[in-house]
Amino acid sequence: MTTLHLLSQSPFTSPLDSTLRPLGVRDGLLLCGDACHALQPGSAPLEMLEHLPASVAVHALEEDLQARNLAAPERVQVVDYPGFVELCTRYDKVNGWL
Amino acid sequence: MTTLHLLSQSPFTSPLDSTLRPLGVRDGLLLCGDACHALQPGSAPLEMLEHLPASVAVHALEEDLQARNLAAPERVQVVDYPGFVELCTRYDKVNGWL
Amino acid sequence: MAKAMLIVSRHSPWSGLGAREALDIALAGGAFELPIGMLFLDDGVFQLLPGQQPAAVEQKDLAANLQALPLFGVDDLYVCRQSLRLRGLDGQPLALPATPLEGPELADLFDRYDLVITL
Amino acid sequence: MAKAMLIVSRHSPWSGLGAREALDIALAGGAFELPIGMLFLDDGVFQLLPGQQPAAVEQKDLAANLQALPLFGVDDLYVCRQSLRLRGLDGQPLALPATPLEGPELADLFDRYDLVITL
Amino acid sequence: MKFAIALFAPPHAPSSRRALRFAEAVLAGGHEINRLFFYQDGVHNASGSIVTPQDELDLPAQWRAFVERHKLDAVVCIAAALRRGVLDAQEAQRYGRTAIAVTPPWELSGLGQLHEAAQQADRLVCFGGV
Amino acid sequence: MKFAIALFAPPHAPSSRRALRFAEAVLAGGHEINRLFFYQDGVHNASGSIVTPQDELDLPAQWRAFVERHKLDAVVCIAAALRRGVLDAQEAQRYGRTAIAVTPPWELSGLGQLHEAAQQADRLVCFGGV
C-alpha cells in the first residue's frame, strides 16, 4: 500500500528527518505551505530531499511556490489542485503530516 | 538589563539553539512544561545546557519535573511558583519563548 | 472487510490536547471493532513512560486511557526507536508493550495499513 | 521616559497569524510613539524576503504593513544572521533595511531593551 | 472516487484554505465527497461567530457556502467542539450556555463518523498543521 | 512590584494554567497585577462558551473567578478576539452575530492596553506556546 505524504510545516521549525523516516521507496511526497521552503537552494533540507531514492516522486504545490517566489529543482514536479487530487488517486493512501 | 528566559517547548520539537543564542552571560533560564525534557540524561539538549557559561543560572519548575518523573542535575535549581515570581523580580525583564 | 487504520501520535502528553485527541480516535475505532494500530513517534514517545504524575500539573491521567487500548481491541502498538534514542530513552522500560521499530521497519508498517492519520 | 520594547518575530508570513500579530504589536507601539525594536528570528526572517506574491494563496500582503514600520517610527530592525544562513538566505537582498546580527550581538541587543515580547 | 476530508486546523491556518480548495477540486474533477469531518481546532471552521477583516478571506463563510451549494455531509466532532466553545443550540441548552456558533447544515457528532467516512471512502485526506 | 501578565495560548495549552498559577503567586507574594492581557489564542480563556469535561480543570471558569475575586483589570484584544469568534455583546451586535462569549469583567480593547500595562508595570511576563 503506497502512501502520498503531505508536508506543510517549515523544515526549519519542524525537522524533516522524522517525517522522511517512514517513507517507502514507492511512496510520494507533496510539499505545500511552508514545507516548500525545503526547496531553498543551499539549505540542508534540500540536500535531504535530494538524497531520497530516485523512486520517490517529489511534488510541490504551485501556489505555494509562487507565493514564496521559489523555483522547483528538476526532480520536483509542480502540481495545481487538480494535480493534487490526481496524485491522491495514484497512491493507495494519503498521510498528512500536521 | 538582564533577562530571565522562560522556555516551555520541547527541545526535541523546537530546537534549543535559537533560543539560547541571544542568552547573555548574566541572564537566567527557567525551564517549564516540556522544556524540562531537556534535562533527560543522555540527551543532546542536556549537553547544550551543560555547556552554558557557569554565570547563567538554570532553573526548572518543580511541578513539571514531578509530572514527568524527572530529576534535576546539580546545576539546575528547582523552583515553585513563589520562587518563579521571585526570579522575575531578580532579573530586569522576562522573555517568554512561546 | 474493514480497512486497517494506523494512528501516528506525535505529541507529548503534556503539550495540550494532541495526545488525547489522537488516542480518542484509536479508542473510537476500537469501540467499532475496527483494526487499529498506533505508532508513537517524536514527542509522542513520552506517552509511554512509566511513573508520570499528571496530578502535579492538575492534569487527568492519560496513562489510564492508554491502558484501555487493549480492552478496546487495540493491540498493535509501535514506537519509533530513533525517537526514543534522541530523547535518551532507548532501552528504558515502557508502560505499554509497544514494539520498537527502526527506520525501514517504519516504512513496512505504513505499507501494511489502508489508512493513516497523523496527529 | 518610556521603556523600549523589543519584539521578536519568529513566524513565517505564511504560517497563520503569528507574523501579523507580532507586527500589530509593533505598529500599535509606534502609534503611541513608544521606542520599539523588531528582531526577525528563525522562520520570521522569511518576512523580509522580496518578491513574495501573497495573492497566489489569497492572502493579504504583509509586506505593505512591514513597509509601514518606519512611518510609525519603528526604525530599529534587526535580523538574526544565523537564521538567514540556515535557510540559505545569507547575503540575499532584503525588502527592509534590517541589521544582521551574529550570536553575541543578539545578546547585546536583548540587553539594551527594557521589555521583550516573543511571538 | 469517493473522498473523506478531515480538517484539524483553525480558519487562520493556511491548511484550512488548502483543504477547501482541495475539496473544490475533488468535486470539479468529477469525484465525490462522502463527508467533511472537522476535528481539533478545525471545529472553528464551522463557527458562525468568527469575524474576518473585510479585506481577508472569510474561511468559515466559504466553507458554509461550499457545504450548502453541494449539499455535503458536514460533521463537527462534538467533544472537540465543546472543549473549544463551538456549540450548537442543543449543546448550548444542555450546558446552560447562551452562545450558539454552529447551525445546520453543520452537525455535531462523534468520532465514529470519522471512522465511518474513512471506511466508506476510497481516500481519506487529512489537513492540519500550517 | 507591579506585574503585567499577557497570555497568548488557548485554555487547553498548559501555559494557560501556568499563567494563572503564576498570577495567583504574584498576588500571594504581596505584589500587584496592573492588568491581564489576552492575545492570540489566549482570547479563548475569556470565553464563556467553553465546556470542559467535568473531571478536568476548567480554566476559563478559574480565570473568571480569579479576576472577579481580585477585581483585576482584564483585557481581551479585540482584533484577535473577532478573528477567533470570541465576541462581547457590542461586537456581536455590530457584526450581526448572535453568540456572545465575553461578558464583564472581561473587556475587549486594543493593543494600546498591552503597551500601557507594560509601560506602567515593573515586569511584563508573557505566557504562550505549550
XYZ file of C-alpha atoms in Angstrom:
694
model
C 0.000 0.000 0.000
C 1.830 3.098 -1.200
C 1.453 6.422 0.593
C 1.382 10.011 -0.593
C 2.874 12.077 2.241
C 1.719 15.684 2.553
C 4.205 18.018 4.213
C 3.216 21.540 5.176
C 5.417 22.550 8.117
C 8.585 24.545 7.652
C 11.571 22.141 7.642
C 13.397 24.654 9.830
C 10.927 24.605 12.702
C 9.760 21.003 12.322
C 12.785 18.965 11.238
C 12.268 16.764 8.169
C 14.031 13.641 9.365
C 11.234 12.046 11.383
C 8.735 12.620 8.570
C 11.082 11.131 5.978
C 11.942 8.103 8.136
C 8.737 6.138 7.387
C 8.930 6.923 3.660
C 8.778 3.790 1.493
C 10.643 3.544 -1.818
C 7.392 3.626 -3.810
C 5.894 6.472 -1.761
C 5.373 10.037 -2.937
C 5.889 13.400 -1.309
C 3.880 16.580 -1.799
C 5.318 19.775 -0.358
C 2.839 22.508 0.379
C 2.759 25.574 2.607
C 5.996 26.352 4.419
C 7.342 22.872 3.616
C 8.141 24.376 0.194
C 10.977 26.268 1.860
C 12.776 22.918 1.829
C 13.477 23.736 -1.838
C 15.599 26.769 -0.927
C 18.948 26.336 -2.741
C 21.859 25.897 -0.382
C 19.751 24.729 2.564
C 20.166 21.448 4.468
C 16.548 20.327 3.845
C 17.067 20.481 0.065
C 20.098 18.269 0.446
C 17.988 15.764 2.442
C 15.342 15.735 -0.281
C 17.941 15.226 -2.986
C 19.226 12.150 -1.160
C 15.845 10.410 -1.313
C 15.759 7.312 -3.542
C 15.022 8.252 -7.172
C 11.882 6.073 -6.981
C 10.290 8.536 -4.556
C 8.387 11.150 -6.558
C 8.606 14.635 -5.045
C 5.932 17.206 -5.853
C 5.234 20.770 -4.764
C 2.034 22.808 -4.794
C 2.291 25.540 -7.418
C 0.564 28.332 -5.478
C 2.893 27.919 -2.500
C 5.991 28.173 -4.705
C 4.571 31.279 -6.394
C 3.674 32.957 -3.102
C 7.224 32.384 -1.854
C 8.973 33.252 -5.112
C 10.571 29.783 -5.127
C 11.623 27.736 -8.130
C 11.357 23.936 -8.212
C 14.549 21.984 -8.865
C 14.491 19.464 -11.695
C 13.423 16.439 -9.688
C 10.380 18.210 -8.239
C 7.117 18.146 -10.173
C 4.860 21.149 -9.710
C 1.127 20.472 -9.324
C -2.005 22.574 -9.043
C -5.129 21.484 -7.109
C -6.466 19.187 -9.865
C -2.992 17.631 -9.947
C -3.075 17.288 -6.138
C -6.383 15.389 -6.401
C -4.994 13.200 -9.166
C -1.930 12.395 -7.016
C -4.236 11.235 -4.211
C -5.862 8.746 -6.567
C -2.486 7.465 -7.781
C -1.259 6.405 -4.320
C -3.162 3.896 -2.171
C -3.481 6.262 0.764
C -2.663 9.775 1.865
C -0.874 10.792 5.060
C -0.973 14.406 6.130
C 1.927 15.274 8.437
C 0.391 18.010 10.521
C 19.373 44.815 31.533
C 19.417 41.132 32.427
C 16.750 38.782 31.136
C 15.034 35.746 32.605
C 14.203 33.481 29.679
C 11.197 31.180 30.039
C 11.326 28.021 27.953
C 8.309 25.757 27.664
C 8.562 23.977 24.311
C 10.045 20.525 23.991
C 13.704 20.842 22.906
C 13.066 17.934 20.521
C 10.333 19.638 18.504
C 11.545 23.208 18.888
C 15.350 23.126 18.834
C 17.096 24.933 21.680
C 19.850 26.628 19.726
C 17.970 29.691 18.504
C 16.552 30.346 21.968
C 19.977 30.013 23.592
C 21.701 32.234 21.004
C 20.536 35.594 22.477
C 21.359 34.493 26.047
C 23.624 36.936 27.851
C 26.205 35.795 30.415
C 24.221 37.366 33.279
C 20.868 36.035 32.049
C 18.818 33.286 33.650
C 16.857 30.363 32.259
C 13.662 28.829 33.620
C 12.567 25.528 32.128
C 8.892 24.737 32.426
C 6.472 22.455 30.602
C 8.006 20.163 28.008
C 11.205 22.218 28.047
C 12.012 20.216 31.207
C 12.663 17.211 28.957
C 15.937 18.974 28.141
C 17.109 17.574 31.495
C 16.791 13.973 30.270
C 20.161 12.308 30.946
C 21.955 11.282 27.783
C 20.107 13.677 25.510
C 21.689 16.312 23.276
C 19.711 19.213 24.840
C 21.147 18.441 28.300
C 24.608 18.607 26.826
C 23.793 22.033 25.326
C 22.573 23.272 28.709
C 25.662 21.985 30.442
C 27.829 23.968 28.051
C 26.225 27.273 29.035
C 28.563 29.677 30.886
C 28.553 28.985 34.641
C 27.273 32.539 35.193
C 23.947 31.619 33.579
C 21.610 30.350 36.296
C 19.387 27.498 35.129
C 16.099 26.787 36.916
C 13.255 24.335 36.425
C 9.644 24.466 37.592
C 9.087 21.818 40.262
C 5.620 20.664 39.208
C 6.763 19.975 35.656
C 9.667 17.839 36.855
C 7.334 15.903 39.168
C 4.737 15.339 36.458
C 7.435 13.934 34.164
C 9.267 11.958 36.832
C 12.452 13.904 36.052
C 15.322 14.734 38.390
C 17.240 17.990 38.191
C 21.021 17.769 37.676
C 23.202 19.618 40.151
C 23.475 22.900 38.265
C 19.693 23.255 37.955
C 17.781 24.959 40.755
C 14.219 23.777 41.278
C 11.591 26.461 41.947
C 7.894 26.505 42.794
C 5.513 29.328 41.810
C 6.578 31.708 44.610
C 10.161 31.033 43.510
C 9.158 31.722 39.885
C 7.736 35.116 40.933
C 10.850 35.882 42.955
C 13.043 35.044 39.921
C 11.066 37.552 37.831
C 11.905 40.282 40.323
C 15.582 39.319 40.363
C 16.114 39.852 36.612
C 15.413 43.182 34.908
C 12.964 41.682 32.438
C 11.310 38.423 31.470
C 11.191 36.902 27.993
C 8.761 34.079 27.326
C 9.844 31.951 24.356
C 6.483 30.754 23.078
C -13.544 -6.365 5.248
C -12.810 -3.333 7.384
C -9.826 -1.204 6.467
C -6.984 -1.028 8.968
C -6.039 2.421 10.273
C -2.648 3.471 11.603
C -2.743 6.398 14.024
C 0.552 8.221 14.387
C 0.735 10.066 17.692
C 3.486 12.683 17.773
C 2.608 14.831 20.781
C 3.812 14.748 24.330
C 1.113 14.008 26.918
C 1.817 17.462 28.387
C 1.586 19.702 25.364
C -2.152 20.187 25.163
C -4.841 18.063 23.570
C -2.810 16.423 20.778
C -2.014 13.153 22.550
C -5.521 12.776 23.973
C -7.282 13.564 20.717
C -5.132 11.037 18.832
C -5.929 8.421 21.473
C -9.642 9.214 21.232
C -9.587 8.316 17.529
C -7.968 4.992 18.408
C -10.464 4.216 21.179
C -13.433 5.169 18.969
C -12.115 2.870 16.241
C -11.639 0.064 18.746
C -15.181 0.548 20.023
C -16.416 -0.019 16.461
C -14.210 -3.131 16.271
C -12.082 -1.655 13.528
C -8.483 -2.832 13.112
C -6.400 -0.008 14.596
C -2.664 0.348 15.079
C -0.853 3.109 16.932
C 2.636 4.399 16.331
C 4.248 6.666 18.924
C 6.641 8.985 17.127
C 8.693 12.061 18.072
C 7.481 13.546 21.383
C 4.610 11.028 21.279
C 7.007 8.513 22.845
C 6.740 10.425 26.149
C 3.223 8.985 26.440
C 4.778 5.570 27.059
C 6.953 6.481 30.037
C 6.071 4.958 33.410
C 5.955 6.895 36.665
C 4.276 10.026 35.382
C 2.322 12.148 37.839
C -0.136 14.259 35.876
C -1.752 15.377 39.138
C 1.335 17.533 39.746
C 0.113 19.772 36.908
C -3.586 19.201 37.702
C -3.999 17.090 34.597
C -6.060 13.957 34.035
C -4.120 10.732 33.735
C -3.625 9.901 30.062
C -1.966 6.628 31.056
C -5.317 5.261 32.237
C -6.777 5.765 28.773
C -3.697 4.287 27.147
C -4.057 1.188 29.326
C -7.590 0.908 27.960
C -6.324 0.375 24.412
C -6.093 -3.456 24.650
C -9.568 -3.553 26.238
C -10.818 -1.804 23.108
C -9.046 -4.367 20.935
C -6.176 -2.040 20.030
C -3.138 -4.313 20.491
C -0.923 -3.191 17.654
C 1.277 -0.633 19.376
C 4.568 0.562 17.953
C 7.189 3.067 18.952
C 9.858 4.716 16.831
C 13.197 3.618 18.231
C 15.056 6.601 16.810
C 12.610 8.918 18.627
C 13.397 7.091 21.888
C 17.117 7.233 21.182
C 17.138 11.002 20.541
C 15.399 11.522 23.884
C 17.827 9.368 25.828
C 15.075 6.785 26.399
C 16.218 3.806 24.346
C 16.229 0.651 26.458
C 14.158 2.236 29.244
C 11.112 0.290 30.418
C 7.842 1.414 28.811
C 4.411 1.457 30.435
C 2.825 -0.229 27.399
C 4.076 -3.177 25.319
C 4.871 -1.152 22.187
C 7.151 -2.731 19.599
C 10.227 -0.574 18.851
C 10.798 -0.086 15.128
C 13.822 1.149 13.200
C 13.618 3.307 10.029
C 12.972 0.649 7.331
C 10.527 -1.171 9.624
C 8.568 2.080 9.895
C 8.134 2.136 6.119
C 6.942 -1.500 6.254
C 4.465 -0.556 8.992
C 2.960 2.265 6.932
C 2.843 -0.124 3.966
C 0.653 -2.629 5.849
C -2.151 -0.174 6.693
C -5.005 1.000 4.479
C -5.393 4.342 6.232
C -3.132 6.691 8.212
C -3.967 9.597 10.457
C -1.114 11.619 11.954
C -1.855 13.923 14.856
C 10.927 58.117 29.995
C 9.157 55.429 28.028
C 10.539 51.908 28.213
C 11.911 50.421 24.992
C 10.331 47.169 23.796
C 11.973 44.535 21.622
C 9.538 42.408 19.616
C 10.962 39.095 18.456
C 9.089 37.789 15.428
C 9.736 34.091 14.777
C 6.949 33.107 12.386
C 6.892 32.834 8.639
C 4.428 35.198 6.927
C 2.618 32.078 5.629
C 2.084 30.069 8.791
C -1.031 31.758 10.148
C -1.433 34.865 12.247
C 1.880 34.812 14.155
C 3.798 37.225 11.929
C 0.865 39.623 11.580
C 0.036 39.645 15.271
C 3.672 40.367 16.189
C 3.734 43.211 13.672
C 0.485 44.611 15.084
C 2.127 44.981 18.499
C 4.990 46.899 16.874
C 2.654 49.196 14.909
C 0.493 49.861 17.974
C 3.608 50.740 19.968
C 4.794 53.025 17.189
C 1.398 54.746 17.080
C 1.821 55.555 20.773
C 5.328 56.873 19.998
C 6.968 54.219 22.130
C 10.532 53.146 21.341
C 10.136 49.791 19.577
C 12.675 47.450 18.024
C 11.981 44.341 15.982
C 14.152 41.262 15.629
C 13.352 38.741 12.901
C 14.436 35.319 14.117
C 14.016 31.728 12.895
C 11.267 31.493 10.235
C 10.484 35.153 10.952
C 13.295 36.037 8.529
C 11.034 34.922 5.639
C 9.027 38.093 6.289
C 11.961 40.104 4.919
C 12.263 38.422 1.525
C 11.415 40.494 -1.546
C 9.289 39.245 -4.454
C 6.610 37.476 -2.435
C 3.184 37.048 -4.005
C 0.682 36.506 -1.194
C -2.156 36.806 -3.722
C -1.164 33.341 -5.002
C -2.505 31.917 -1.737
C -5.282 34.527 -1.441
C -3.508 36.237 1.424
C -3.189 39.902 2.268
C 0.214 41.453 1.703
C 2.148 41.515 4.973
C 4.969 43.381 3.214
C 2.790 46.506 2.958
C 2.399 46.566 6.743
C 6.105 45.902 7.225
C 6.922 48.860 4.981
C 4.734 50.948 7.301
C 7.071 50.342 10.267
C 9.316 53.392 9.605
C 6.220 55.578 9.128
C 5.204 54.539 12.633
C 8.625 55.445 13.910
C 9.836 51.847 14.159
C 13.299 52.056 12.584
C 15.251 49.645 14.734
C 15.008 46.466 12.684
C 17.311 43.504 13.179
C 17.634 40.062 11.670
C 19.398 37.008 13.052
C 22.174 36.182 10.613
C 22.372 32.548 11.688
C 18.646 32.174 10.899
C 19.316 33.554 7.401
C 22.323 31.283 6.971
C 20.436 28.108 7.943
C 17.791 28.960 5.328
C 20.297 29.569 2.539
C 19.452 33.277 2.584
C 22.613 34.911 3.916
C 23.758 37.709 1.612
C 20.441 37.831 -0.274
C 18.835 41.251 -0.647
C 16.149 42.001 1.935
C 12.977 44.022 1.440
C 13.588 46.017 4.627
C 16.821 47.551 5.975
C 17.240 45.136 8.897
C 20.669 44.949 10.511
C 22.066 41.360 10.524
C 23.335 40.289 13.951
C 25.556 37.398 14.994
C 25.137 35.423 18.257
C 26.929 37.727 20.773
C 25.357 40.808 19.151
C 21.936 39.250 19.784
C 22.690 39.101 23.498
C 23.751 42.763 23.384
C 20.504 43.636 21.603
C 18.371 41.965 24.286
C 20.486 43.700 26.905
C 19.638 47.165 25.530
C 15.850 46.808 25.800
C 13.648 47.220 28.874
C 10.947 44.841 27.621
C 10.800 41.820 25.298
C 7.848 40.106 23.659
C 8.488 37.000 21.585
C 5.765 35.765 19.243
C -13.524 8.153 -6.423
C -15.070 8.845 -3.052
C -13.111 11.202 -0.729
C -13.456 11.710 3.022
C -11.841 15.002 4.022
C -10.801 15.798 7.593
C -9.627 19.191 8.843
C -7.731 19.686 12.113
C -6.580 23.334 11.882
C -8.349 26.643 12.644
C -9.541 29.028 9.897
C -6.482 31.228 10.189
C -4.116 28.322 9.437
C -3.287 28.067 5.726
C -4.205 24.381 5.775
C -7.891 25.326 6.198
C -7.911 27.189 2.913
C -5.870 24.395 1.301
C -8.447 21.840 2.439
C -11.266 23.908 0.936
C -9.533 24.435 -2.414
C -8.697 20.723 -2.472
C -12.324 19.806 -1.736
C -13.486 22.076 -4.559
C -11.024 20.415 -6.939
C -12.240 16.966 -5.864
C -15.792 17.817 -6.951
C -14.643 19.714 -10.055
C -12.715 16.602 -11.076
C -15.889 14.518 -11.055
C -15.146 12.822 -7.742
C -17.404 12.623 -4.719
C -17.007 13.791 -1.088
C -18.787 11.420 1.273
C -18.143 13.519 4.390
C -16.281 16.504 5.764
C -15.108 15.966 9.334
C -13.790 18.855 11.450
C -11.691 17.857 14.463
C -9.337 19.581 16.939
C -9.023 23.313 16.166
C -10.679 22.586 12.817
C -14.032 22.883 14.590
C -13.661 26.680 14.469
C -14.203 26.483 10.692
C -17.835 25.643 11.421
C -18.281 28.632 13.714
C -20.687 31.384 12.729
C -19.109 33.705 15.313
C -15.826 34.409 13.597
C -15.495 37.927 12.180
C -12.839 38.151 9.465
C -11.479 41.567 8.430
C -13.229 42.681 5.236
C -10.146 42.529 3.035
C -9.272 38.979 4.093
C -10.577 35.570 3.103
C -13.556 34.561 5.244
C -12.951 30.803 5.527
C -15.898 29.912 7.789
C -18.245 31.698 5.336
C -16.620 29.977 2.347
C -16.879 26.553 3.976
C -20.548 27.162 4.725
C -21.296 28.256 1.155
C -19.427 25.227 -0.200
C -21.265 22.777 2.050
C -24.650 24.319 1.229
C -24.059 24.541 -2.522
C -23.090 20.869 -2.775
C -25.372 19.604 -0.004
C -22.436 17.873 1.680
C -22.467 15.752 4.804
C -20.528 18.039 7.184
C -19.729 16.828 10.700
C -18.028 18.641 13.575
C -16.588 16.463 16.370
C -18.752 17.158 19.381
C -16.116 16.504 22.049
C -13.573 18.740 20.308
C -16.195 21.456 19.752
C -17.363 21.551 23.392
C -13.797 21.997 24.668
C -13.349 24.903 22.255
C -16.635 26.681 22.896
C -18.153 25.944 19.488
C -21.688 24.900 20.441
C -24.890 24.231 18.565
C -28.337 25.039 20.001
C -28.771 21.649 21.656
C -25.379 21.629 23.411
C -25.730 25.278 24.437
C -29.001 24.416 26.099
C -27.646 21.223 27.678
C -24.739 23.074 29.294
C -26.538 26.309 30.070
C -24.627 28.490 27.634
C -26.142 31.237 25.544
C -23.764 31.403 22.596
C -24.749 29.293 19.579
C -21.967 29.182 16.987
C -22.912 26.104 14.938
C -26.089 25.854 12.883
C -27.189 23.463 10.125
C -26.010 22.209 7.691
C -23.149 21.576 10.157
C -23.881 18.783 12.557
C -22.143 17.961 15.849
C -21.443 14.253 16.230
C -18.888 11.736 17.467
C -15.614 10.291 16.191
C -17.499 7.266 14.892
C -18.480 9.483 11.961
C -14.819 9.938 11.065
C -14.231 6.187 11.069
C -17.397 5.507 9.103
C -16.431 8.083 6.465
C -12.891 6.702 6.233
C -14.164 3.129 5.878
C -16.598 4.019 3.113
C -14.373 6.396 1.141
C -11.703 5.416 -1.354
C -9.386 8.029 0.114
C -9.138 9.787 3.465
C -7.259 13.086 3.231
C -6.443 14.968 6.443
C -5.415 18.622 6.559
C -3.876 20.261 9.590
C -0.809 21.946 10.996
C 0.011 25.046 8.981
C 6.263 45.022 42.401
C 3.671 45.668 39.720
C 3.205 42.851 37.164
C 1.546 42.979 33.744
C 0.642 39.453 32.616
C -0.048 38.545 28.982
C -1.412 35.213 27.764
C -1.202 34.052 24.156
C -2.281 30.371 24.368
C -5.721 28.715 24.477
C -7.162 27.164 27.662
C -6.104 23.651 26.686
C -2.437 24.662 26.437
C -0.546 24.056 29.694
C 0.774 27.620 29.583
C -2.719 28.945 30.340
C -2.804 27.103 33.647
C 0.813 28.115 34.303
C -0.081 31.776 33.757
C -2.976 31.504 36.212
C -0.939 29.792 38.934
C 1.799 32.375 38.400
C -0.710 35.227 38.674
C -2.035 33.745 41.921
C 1.500 33.513 43.291
C 2.164 37.137 42.317
C -0.744 38.307 44.481
C 0.009 35.824 47.262
C 3.558 37.222 47.350
C 2.248 40.707 48.074
C 2.789 42.002 44.575
C 0.256 43.707 42.341
C -1.155 42.868 38.890
C -1.917 46.036 36.961
C -3.513 44.236 34.010
C -4.147 40.857 32.419
C -3.988 40.991 28.636
C -5.216 38.063 26.489
C -3.928 37.992 22.922
C -3.790 35.490 20.038
C -5.423 32.173 21.018
C -5.309 33.375 24.624
C -8.585 35.180 23.948
C -10.392 31.832 24.318
C -9.584 31.940 28.052
C -12.147 34.740 28.346
C -14.840 32.725 26.568
C -17.949 31.734 28.477
C -18.807 29.176 25.796
C -16.142 26.591 26.520
C -17.433 23.373 28.105
C -14.689 21.464 29.898
C -15.250 17.790 30.797
C -16.286 17.546 34.462
C -13.151 15.724 35.608
C -10.807 18.270 34.027
C -9.617 21.708 35.035
C -11.993 24.418 33.786
C -9.502 27.177 33.003
C -11.952 29.790 31.633
C -14.038 29.409 34.817
C -10.936 29.631 37.021
C -9.713 32.741 35.224
C -13.103 34.388 35.652
C -13.235 33.562 39.360
C -9.692 34.870 39.825
C -10.416 38.136 38.000
C -13.658 38.682 39.931
C -12.216 37.818 43.324
C -9.338 40.264 42.967
C -11.207 42.848 40.857
C -8.463 42.787 38.234
C -8.239 44.844 35.086
C -8.703 42.089 32.459
C -8.458 42.985 28.779
C -9.004 40.813 25.704
C -7.509 42.068 22.431
C -10.467 42.996 20.284
C -8.846 42.292 16.894
C -7.607 38.859 18.000
C -10.985 38.036 19.547
C -13.029 38.960 16.453
C -10.900 36.714 14.218
C -11.454 33.846 16.657
C -15.181 34.275 17.179
C -14.931 35.418 20.801
C -17.376 38.351 20.837
C -18.936 40.527 23.515
C -22.468 41.921 23.243
C -21.401 45.094 21.478
C -19.275 43.372 18.807
C -21.878 40.676 18.263
C -24.430 43.371 17.564
C -22.083 45.381 15.373
C -21.343 42.376 13.155
C -24.778 40.811 13.233
C -23.791 37.696 15.210
C -25.884 36.106 17.905
C -23.256 34.348 20.015
C -21.946 36.363 22.972
C -18.966 34.652 24.601
C -17.365 37.527 26.554
C -19.088 39.324 29.393
C -17.782 41.634 32.149
C -15.427 41.760 33.995
C -13.597 40.922 30.740
C -13.333 43.876 28.418
C -12.488 43.883 24.698
C -9.989 46.578 23.787
C -6.979 47.347 21.613
C -3.243 46.582 21.739
C -2.624 50.008 23.255
C -3.776 48.439 26.529
C -0.904 45.946 26.345
C 1.635 48.719 25.824
C 0.140 50.852 28.552
C 0.241 47.959 31.018
C 3.821 47.089 30.061
C 4.930 50.706 30.450
C 3.361 51.079 33.878
C 4.350 47.698 35.317
C 7.697 46.780 36.819
C 7.614 43.463 34.951
C 5.827 42.190 31.863
C 5.502 38.396 31.842
C 4.126 36.687 28.710
C 2.839 33.122 28.639
C 2.225 31.205 25.445
C 3.205 28.213 23.365
C 2.750 24.994 25.311
